[in-house]
Short mmCIF file of C-alpha atoms in Angstrom, two decimals:
data_model
loop_
_atom_site.label_atom_id
_atom_site.label_comp_id
_atom_site.label_asym_id
_atom_site.label_seq_id
_atom_site.Cartn_x
_atom_site.Cartn_y
_atom_site.Cartn_z
CA MET O 2 -4.94 76.15 26.39
CA TYR O 3 -8.30 75.63 24.85
CA SER O 4 -6.86 72.65 23.11
CA LEU O 5 -5.51 71.25 26.35
CA ARG O 6 -9.36 71.46 27.26
CA LEU O 7 -10.87 69.07 24.38
CA ILE O 8 -8.01 66.97 24.65
CA THR O 9 -8.69 66.34 28.79
CA LYS O 10 -12.50 66.40 27.46
CA HIS O 11 -12.16 63.62 25.15
CA ILE O 12 -9.99 61.51 27.53
CA HIS O 13 -12.73 61.95 30.17
CA ARG O 14 -15.59 60.76 27.73
CA SER O 15 -13.65 57.76 26.65
CA LEU O 16 -13.04 56.56 30.35
CA VAL O 17 -16.47 56.91 31.35
CA HIS O 18 -17.56 55.01 28.15
CA LYS O 19 -15.61 52.09 28.74
CA SER O 20 -16.48 51.88 32.46
CA PHE O 21 -20.11 52.02 31.38
CA ILE O 22 -19.68 49.17 28.55
CA THR O 23 -17.63 46.58 31.59
CA LYS O 24 -20.31 46.98 34.09
CA ASN O 25 -23.12 46.73 31.86
CA LYS O 26 -21.54 43.72 29.86
CA PRO O 27 -23.34 40.58 29.32
CA LYS O 28 -22.79 37.14 30.05
CA LEU O 29 -21.83 35.08 27.27
CA VAL O 30 -22.91 31.65 26.98
CA GLN O 31 -20.25 29.09 26.04
CA ILE O 32 -21.56 26.50 23.27
CA PRO O 33 -19.75 23.78 22.15
CA ARG O 34 -18.07 23.75 19.59
CA TYR O 35 -18.10 20.26 17.24
CA TYR O 36 -14.92 20.00 14.54
CA CYS O 37 -16.84 16.72 12.97
CA ALA O 38 -20.14 16.33 12.00
CA GLN O 39 -22.34 14.04 14.10
CA LYS O 40 -23.85 11.21 12.13
CA ASN O 41 -26.52 9.62 12.27
CA PRO O 42 -26.25 5.81 11.88
CA ASP O 43 -29.48 4.70 10.43
CA TYR O 44 -29.61 7.74 7.98
CA GLU O 45 -26.18 6.52 6.35
CA LEU O 46 -27.34 3.16 6.43
CA ASP O 47 -30.51 4.22 4.66
CA SER O 48 -28.60 6.47 2.25
CA ILE O 49 -26.22 3.24 1.55
CA VAL O 50 -29.23 1.36 0.76
CA ASN O 51 -30.94 3.77 -1.51
CA GLU O 52 -27.25 4.23 -3.28
CA ILE O 53 -26.77 0.78 -3.90
CA CYS O 54 -30.69 -1.24 -4.52
CA LYS O 55 -32.03 1.84 -6.54
CA GLY O 56 -35.49 0.42 -6.40
CA ASP O 57 -34.53 -2.57 -6.21
CA ALA O 58 -36.47 -5.00 -3.96
CA GLU O 59 -34.77 -8.28 -3.76
CA LEU O 60 -31.20 -6.65 -3.51
CA GLU O 61 -33.03 -4.10 -0.34
CA LYS O 62 -34.20 -7.18 1.26
CA ARG O 63 -31.18 -8.89 0.77
CA LEU O 64 -28.91 -5.99 1.79
CA ARG O 65 -31.28 -5.61 5.12
CA VAL O 66 -30.16 -9.43 5.64
CA LEU O 67 -26.78 -8.74 5.35
CA THR O 68 -26.78 -5.81 8.01
CA LEU O 69 -28.89 -7.54 10.13
CA GLU O 70 -25.52 -9.92 10.08
CA VAL O 71 -22.79 -7.79 10.67
CA GLU O 72 -25.06 -6.48 13.67
CA VAL O 73 -25.45 -9.85 15.20
CA MET O 74 -21.89 -10.73 14.86
CA ARG O 75 -21.03 -6.74 16.85
CA GLN O 76 -23.57 -8.38 19.44
CA ASP O 77 -22.32 -11.62 19.71
CA GLY O 78 -18.38 -9.80 20.27
CA ARG O 79 -17.13 -11.47 17.07
CA CYS O 80 -14.43 -9.58 14.83
CA ALA O 81 -17.03 -6.93 12.95
CA PRO O 82 -15.75 -3.30 12.42
CA ASP O 83 -17.82 -0.53 13.56
CA TYR O 84 -17.89 1.49 10.62
CA LEU O 85 -18.71 0.10 6.86
CA LYS O 86 -18.04 2.01 3.42
CA LEU O 87 -19.93 1.83 0.57
CA ASP O 88 -17.43 -0.13 -1.47
CA HIS O 89 -17.55 -2.76 1.61
CA TRP O 90 -21.25 -3.50 1.35
CA LYS O 91 -20.80 -3.92 -2.40
CA HIS O 92 -17.86 -6.33 -1.83
CA LEU O 93 -19.76 -8.35 0.94
CA LEU O 94 -23.24 -8.63 -1.38
CA ASP O 95 -20.94 -10.42 -4.25
CA LEU O 96 -19.83 -13.01 -1.50
CA PRO O 97 -21.76 -16.05 -1.92
CA SER O 98 -21.24 -17.60 1.78
CA ARG O 99 -21.46 -16.77 5.24
CA ASN O 100 -17.59 -18.10 5.65
CA GLN O 101 -16.40 -15.75 3.04
CA ARG O 102 -18.34 -12.67 4.63
CA SER O 103 -16.75 -13.52 8.34
CA ASN O 104 -13.49 -13.91 6.57
CA TYR O 105 -13.50 -10.33 4.92
CA LEU O 106 -15.21 -8.34 7.92
CA THR O 107 -12.80 -10.42 10.22
CA PHE O 108 -10.21 -8.32 7.54
CA LEU O 109 -11.62 -5.20 7.78
CA TRP O 110 -11.90 -5.30 11.78
CA LYS O 111 -8.17 -5.36 11.99
CA THR O 112 -7.97 -3.32 9.32
CA GLU O 113 -9.76 -0.52 11.55
CA LYS O 114 -7.97 -1.67 15.13
CA THR O 115 -4.21 -0.84 12.96
CA LYS O 116 -5.65 2.77 12.30
CA GLU O 117 -7.14 3.14 15.73
CA ASN O 118 -3.60 1.77 17.34
CA GLN O 119 -1.64 3.75 15.00
CA LYS O 120 -3.53 7.23 16.00
CA ARG O 121 -3.21 6.42 19.38
CA LYS O 122 0.61 6.06 19.33
CA LYS O 123 0.41 9.03 17.75
CA GLU O 124 -1.42 11.04 20.15
CA GLN O 125 0.82 9.28 22.85
CA ARG O 126 3.90 10.44 20.81
CA ARG O 127 2.94 14.01 21.06
CA ILE O 128 2.07 14.00 24.56
CA GLU O 129 5.73 12.52 25.56
CA LEU O 130 6.94 14.92 23.05
CA GLU O 131 5.32 17.84 25.09
CA ASN O 132 6.33 16.05 28.36
CA SER O 133 9.54 15.46 27.51
CA PRO O 134 12.60 18.24 29.51
CA PRO O 135 13.64 20.67 27.89
CA GLU O 136 17.03 20.64 25.59
CA GLU O 137 20.47 21.55 26.89
CA GLU O 138 20.55 25.23 27.59
CA LYS O 139 24.22 27.11 27.05
CA GLN O 140 27.21 26.47 28.63
CA TYR O 141 28.02 29.95 27.97
CA PRO O 142 26.00 32.97 26.33
CA ASP O 143 27.99 33.27 22.94
CA ASP O 144 27.59 29.33 22.30
CA LEU O 145 25.41 28.58 18.95
CA LEU O 146 22.46 25.57 19.81
CA TYR O 147 22.66 22.75 16.51
CA GLY O 148 19.57 21.32 15.65
CA ILE O 149 15.80 21.11 14.17
CA LYS O 150 14.64 23.95 16.14
CA HIS O 151 18.07 26.28 16.01
CA GLN O 152 20.61 26.85 14.36
CA SER O 153 21.75 24.46 11.08
CA LEU O 154 25.15 24.21 9.29
CA PHE O 155 23.04 22.45 5.95
CA LEU O 156 20.40 23.32 4.29
CA ARG O 157 17.34 21.50 4.68
CA ILE O 158 15.52 20.11 1.60
CA ARG O 159 11.97 19.42 2.66
CA ASP O 160 10.16 16.34 1.10
CA GLN O 161 8.26 18.46 -1.38
CA SER O 162 11.84 19.53 -3.21
CA ILE O 163 12.59 16.06 -2.99
CA ASN O 164 9.51 14.75 -4.24
CA TYR O 165 9.58 17.17 -7.42
CA PHE O 166 13.36 15.93 -7.84
CA ASP O 167 12.25 12.24 -8.39
CA ASN O 168 9.21 13.11 -10.44
CA TYR O 169 11.74 15.18 -12.63
CA ARG O 170 13.91 12.05 -12.93
CA ALA O 171 10.61 10.11 -13.87
CA LEU O 172 9.55 12.30 -16.69
CA SER O 173 12.84 12.21 -17.82
CA ALA O 174 13.03 8.47 -18.10
CA MET O 175 9.45 8.52 -20.21
CA ILE O 176 11.74 10.62 -22.79
CA ARG O 177 14.93 8.74 -22.86
CA GLY O 178 14.59 5.93 -20.69
CA GLN O 179 14.23 1.93 -20.83
CA SER O 180 10.80 1.00 -21.46
CA VAL O 181 9.33 -1.93 -19.56
CA VAL O 182 5.75 -3.16 -19.93
CA ILE O 183 3.32 -3.74 -17.16
CA ASP O 184 0.64 -6.47 -18.39
CA CYS O 185 -2.64 -6.08 -16.38
CA SER O 186 -4.58 -8.45 -18.22
CA TYR O 187 -4.89 -10.99 -15.40
CA GLU O 188 -7.56 -9.58 -13.43
CA GLU O 189 -10.36 -11.71 -14.25
CA ASN O 190 -7.99 -14.18 -13.39
CA MET O 191 -7.32 -13.34 -9.83
CA VAL O 192 -10.04 -13.03 -7.11
CA TRP O 193 -10.67 -9.94 -5.41
CA ARG O 194 -8.17 -9.84 -2.60
CA GLU O 195 -5.79 -11.00 -5.27
CA THR O 196 -6.45 -7.80 -7.17
CA MET O 197 -5.96 -5.69 -4.18
CA ASN O 198 -2.62 -7.04 -3.40
CA ALA O 199 -1.74 -6.49 -7.19
CA ALA O 200 -2.74 -2.84 -6.74
CA LYS O 201 -0.41 -2.82 -3.29
CA GLN O 202 1.93 -4.28 -5.83
CA MET O 203 2.43 -1.52 -8.46
CA THR O 204 2.29 1.18 -5.60
CA PHE O 205 5.42 -0.14 -4.18
CA VAL O 206 6.74 -0.31 -8.03
CA PHE O 207 5.84 2.71 -8.79
CA GLY O 208 7.51 3.99 -5.40
CA ASP O 209 10.70 2.00 -6.36
CA ASN O 210 10.80 3.10 -9.85
CA ARG O 211 10.64 6.58 -9.19
CA ILE O 212 13.32 7.17 -6.60
CA HIS O 213 15.93 4.30 -8.35
CA LYS O 214 19.34 6.37 -10.19
CA GLN O 215 18.27 5.15 -13.41
CA PRO O 216 14.05 4.59 -13.40
CA PHE O 217 12.56 2.82 -16.15
CA ASN O 218 9.77 4.35 -18.57
CA LEU O 219 6.98 2.25 -17.38
CA HIS O 220 3.61 1.05 -19.49
CA LEU O 221 0.88 -0.61 -18.21
CA CYS O 222 -1.04 -2.22 -21.03
CA ASN O 223 -4.43 -4.17 -21.32
CA VAL O 224 -5.81 -2.05 -18.56
CA ASP O 225 -9.26 -2.04 -17.66
CA LEU O 226 -10.29 1.31 -16.58
CA ASN O 227 -13.45 0.92 -14.38
CA GLY O 228 -11.74 -2.87 -13.22
CA GLN O 229 -10.92 -2.88 -9.36
CA PHE O 230 -7.59 -2.77 -10.07
CA MET O 231 -7.47 0.57 -11.13
CA LYS O 232 -10.03 1.59 -8.89
CA GLN O 233 -7.92 0.45 -6.02
CA LEU O 234 -4.84 2.08 -7.71
CA HIS O 235 -6.43 5.17 -7.96
CA LYS O 236 -7.15 5.45 -3.99
CA ASN O 237 -3.60 4.24 -3.56
CA ILE O 238 -2.14 6.74 -6.24
CA PRO O 239 -4.75 9.68 -6.08
CA SER O 240 -2.69 11.90 -8.70
CA ILE O 241 -2.54 9.37 -10.96
CA ASP O 242 -4.62 10.63 -13.48
CA GLU O 243 -3.02 14.22 -13.81
CA PRO O 244 -1.63 15.13 -16.93
CA TRP O 245 2.15 15.07 -15.53
CA PHE O 246 1.86 12.33 -13.83
CA PRO O 247 5.34 9.90 -15.00
CA LEU O 248 3.59 6.82 -15.55
CA ASN O 249 1.92 5.83 -19.04
CA ILE O 250 -1.47 3.84 -18.88
CA HIS O 251 -2.82 1.89 -22.15
CA THR O 252 -5.72 0.46 -22.51
CA GLN O 253 -4.54 -1.24 -25.63
CA SER O 254 -2.47 -4.21 -25.92
CA TYR O 255 1.23 -3.89 -25.60
CA LEU O 256 1.36 -5.20 -29.63
CA ASP O 257 -0.37 -2.13 -30.77
CA VAL O 258 2.34 -0.10 -28.23
CA PHE O 259 5.99 -1.59 -29.46
CA PRO O 260 7.52 -3.41 -32.29
CA LYS O 261 6.92 -7.29 -31.54
CA GLU O 262 10.30 -8.23 -32.60
CA LYS O 263 11.76 -5.98 -29.48
CA LEU O 264 9.29 -7.80 -26.87
CA VAL O 265 10.39 -10.18 -24.01
CA TYR O 266 7.72 -12.16 -21.40
CA LEU O 267 9.46 -12.85 -18.31
CA THR O 268 7.59 -15.65 -17.26
CA PRO O 269 9.08 -18.39 -14.22
CA HIS O 270 7.76 -21.23 -16.59
CA CYS O 271 10.08 -20.81 -19.89
CA ARG O 272 12.75 -22.67 -19.81
CA GLU O 273 15.36 -20.39 -21.73
CA GLU O 274 17.09 -18.44 -19.22
CA LEU O 275 17.70 -14.23 -19.18
CA THR O 276 21.82 -14.11 -18.91
CA SER O 277 22.19 -10.34 -19.63
CA PHE O 278 20.19 -7.16 -20.10
CA ASN O 279 19.61 -5.86 -23.09
CA PRO O 280 18.58 -1.96 -23.67
CA ASP O 281 17.13 -2.64 -27.06
CA ASP O 282 14.68 -4.89 -25.63
CA VAL O 283 11.37 -4.39 -23.91
CA TYR O 284 10.63 -6.70 -21.29
CA ILE O 285 7.23 -7.36 -20.24
CA ILE O 286 6.20 -8.41 -16.70
CA GLY O 287 2.40 -9.86 -15.47
CA CYS O 288 0.71 -8.11 -13.05
CA MET O 289 -0.91 -11.18 -10.99
CA VAL O 290 -0.92 -13.00 -7.83
CA ASP O 291 -1.54 -16.26 -8.13
CA LYS O 292 -2.25 -17.41 -4.80
CA MET O 293 -5.50 -19.68 -5.83
CA ASN O 294 -4.63 -20.13 -9.29
CA ASN O 295 -1.13 -21.51 -10.23
CA GLU O 296 -1.43 -22.24 -13.91
CA PRO O 297 1.33 -20.81 -16.49
CA LEU O 298 -1.20 -17.90 -17.59
CA SER O 299 1.67 -15.99 -18.68
CA LEU O 300 3.56 -18.67 -20.81
CA ALA O 301 0.18 -19.41 -22.73
CA ARG O 302 -0.12 -15.85 -23.32
CA ALA O 303 3.07 -15.31 -24.58
CA LYS O 304 2.84 -18.45 -26.88
CA ARG O 305 -0.23 -16.95 -28.01
CA ASP O 306 0.96 -13.67 -28.87
CA GLY O 307 4.49 -15.49 -30.59
CA LEU O 308 6.73 -13.61 -28.20
CA ARG O 309 10.30 -14.53 -27.13
CA MET O 310 10.48 -15.97 -23.70
CA ALA O 311 12.95 -15.46 -20.52
CA LYS O 312 13.20 -16.15 -16.66
CA LEU O 313 15.55 -15.26 -13.93
CA PRO O 314 18.52 -17.39 -13.76
CA LEU O 315 17.51 -18.21 -10.28
CA ASP O 316 18.87 -21.44 -9.78
CA ARG O 317 22.56 -20.32 -11.37
CA TYR O 318 23.11 -17.57 -8.57
CA LEU O 319 20.87 -18.56 -5.34
CA GLU O 320 20.26 -21.90 -3.64
CA TRP O 321 16.57 -22.22 -3.39
CA ALA O 322 14.95 -23.79 -0.79
CA PRO O 323 12.58 -26.97 -1.25
CA GLY O 324 8.77 -25.82 -1.52
CA SER O 325 9.18 -22.15 -2.19
CA LYS O 326 7.51 -21.29 -5.75
CA LYS O 327 10.42 -19.34 -7.86
CA ASN O 328 7.47 -16.94 -9.01
CA LEU O 329 8.56 -13.27 -7.92
CA ASN O 330 6.15 -10.64 -7.42
CA ILE O 331 6.59 -7.41 -9.46
CA ASN O 332 7.69 -5.41 -6.71
CA HIS O 333 10.56 -7.76 -6.63
CA MET O 334 11.31 -7.83 -10.52
CA VAL O 335 11.03 -4.20 -11.35
CA PRO O 336 13.80 -3.49 -8.65
CA ILE O 337 15.92 -6.84 -9.88
CA LEU O 338 15.45 -5.52 -13.48
CA LEU O 339 16.48 -1.64 -12.36
CA ASP O 340 20.00 -3.09 -10.41
CA LEU O 341 20.39 -5.37 -13.33
CA ASN O 342 20.20 -2.46 -15.92
CA MET O 343 22.23 -0.30 -13.97
CA THR O 344 25.58 -2.40 -12.85
CA GLY O 345 24.89 -5.56 -14.71
CA ASP O 346 25.52 -7.94 -11.69
CA TRP O 347 23.21 -10.77 -10.90
CA GLN O 348 24.20 -11.09 -7.72
CA TYR O 349 23.78 -7.46 -6.52
CA ALA O 350 20.70 -7.23 -8.82
CA LEU O 351 19.04 -10.69 -6.73
CA ARG O 352 19.30 -9.27 -3.39
CA HIS O 353 15.32 -8.14 -3.81
CA VAL O 354 14.66 -11.84 -3.97
CA PRO O 355 12.77 -12.27 -0.57
CA ARG O 356 15.20 -14.12 2.12
CA ARG O 357 12.30 -16.15 3.10
CA LYS O 358 12.68 -18.31 0.00
CA LEU O 359 16.24 -19.04 0.13
CA MET O 360 17.94 -22.40 1.86
CA GLU O 361 19.85 -20.41 3.77
CA THR O 362 16.70 -18.67 5.41
CA LYS O 363 15.22 -22.31 6.30
CA ILE O 364 18.63 -23.55 7.99
CA MET O 365 18.70 -20.30 10.47
CA ALA O 366 14.97 -20.94 11.14
CA MET O 367 15.45 -24.60 11.85
CA GLN O 368 18.67 -23.87 13.71
CA LYS O 369 16.95 -21.39 15.96
CA ARG O 370 13.46 -23.69 16.34
CA PHE O 371 15.87 -26.96 17.53
CA ASN O 372 18.31 -24.36 19.50
CA SER O 373 21.32 -26.32 17.63
CA PRO O 374 23.70 -24.90 15.70
CA ASN O 375 25.14 -27.77 14.03
CA ILE O 376 22.01 -28.88 12.02
CA THR O 377 22.27 -30.11 8.26
CA LYS O 378 21.47 -29.26 5.22
CA LYS O 379 20.37 -33.62 5.16
CA ASP O 380 18.19 -33.06 8.35
CA LEU O 381 17.03 -30.10 7.04
CA LEU O 382 15.20 -31.39 3.64
CA LYS O 383 14.40 -34.73 5.67
CA SER O 384 12.49 -32.29 8.49
CA LEU O 385 10.52 -30.17 5.27
CA ASN O 386 9.89 -33.84 3.52
CA MET O 387 8.34 -34.83 6.85
CA SER O 388 6.24 -31.09 7.00
CA SER O 389 5.22 -31.50 3.62
CA LYS O 390 4.11 -35.44 3.98
CA LYS O 391 1.87 -34.02 6.90
CA ASN O 392 0.32 -31.09 4.24
CA ASN O 393 -0.64 -34.07 1.83
CA THR O 394 -2.51 -35.77 5.11
CA LEU O 395 -4.77 -32.89 5.42
CA ASN O 396 -8.13 -33.06 3.57
CA PHE O 397 -10.17 -30.38 0.95
CA ASN O 398 -11.23 -28.03 3.81
CA GLU O 399 -8.13 -27.54 5.91
CA ARG O 400 -6.10 -26.95 2.80
CA LYS O 401 -8.81 -24.25 1.64
CA THR O 402 -8.12 -22.98 5.04
CA ASN O 403 -4.80 -22.72 5.07
CA THR O 404 -4.82 -21.18 1.26
CA ARG O 405 -7.69 -18.46 2.56
CA LYS O 406 -5.35 -17.66 5.69
CA SER O 407 -2.19 -17.15 3.25
CA LEU O 408 -4.44 -15.26 0.97
CA TYR O 409 -5.84 -12.23 3.40
CA ASP O 410 -1.90 -12.05 5.14
CA ASP O 411 -0.53 -9.25 3.97
CA GLU O 412 3.29 -10.34 4.70
CA ASN O 413 3.07 -12.32 1.48
CA ILE O 414 3.65 -8.73 -0.65
#
């Protein structure tokens, strides 16, 4: 009886305490929570000026004038990005003419708008997925639903597991795989945009090599660790400096890494063709984007080092379109060598050659242009010769403008 009284007394006290709290509960003021820092543009600009100039009055004056130039472009409605990073300001200071700065700012503006459109599309897809009708219901209560959210017939292999598997295959190729050298000594012969394209192509090369059935043991030789190429490659692949990363990076020459008698330099300017893939040789591919400089630099380098040279037999297996260059990017060369090493079939390996360089694609484009399925090769060659004569009549400024347009076009990668 005594214990029952204690229990009732305790319950009564707790109820009275709870009612007192609810009656005298203070009203809370909702404070908006910001998930990102609100930045002051003037403070950011001052910090950028201090970091770039470091007390140099002349450089600070140039940078202030440059910021006014960018702001005037924004006010006039021309293409200029809303936010510029530290590297962008540094590169703008290196550009000598206003035309080059305008083209670079237009490129940054297009990149910024592309990212904004991607975010907007992603948000729109998320909203559509939330508002989508529910999935099919069960016809009978004992039925099983198969899909991502329900039961599954197979074991799900996650992206991280596939990534581990590809890295293991690339690491095993570093032990017993075929060695291929990427010569990175052409950075001084390229302009800034070509260097960025070369780093992008090298990113594709690493990805294609890693997922192949028989990957190569890639060696990057003559690398400038403080150059623009490595800085951009580090942005594209942040884990490239890790000790487990399946890529060999050398600052010294390939002559210091491999025996000279095994080296074969692949260049489109030599006469000897590569008839078959020799697993005992070490093939060298020049990492260069030559939109502006069309000199045979790889041929000169191979002759200077006294190396054997070879070119791909493109004319033997492909009908090349007139006016198309026969120098391929490194993200085309490496997949060709990968498939050639695995199959030994040139027809299968040369499927990685861009279709835009072939005669068949030119004919199809001309047929589509003239809406005539009966166009012949002779008519195509005549029209191409007329277009080449038209290009020859262009003055120097028009040619320079066309070259710059193709240089800042990422579709050529």
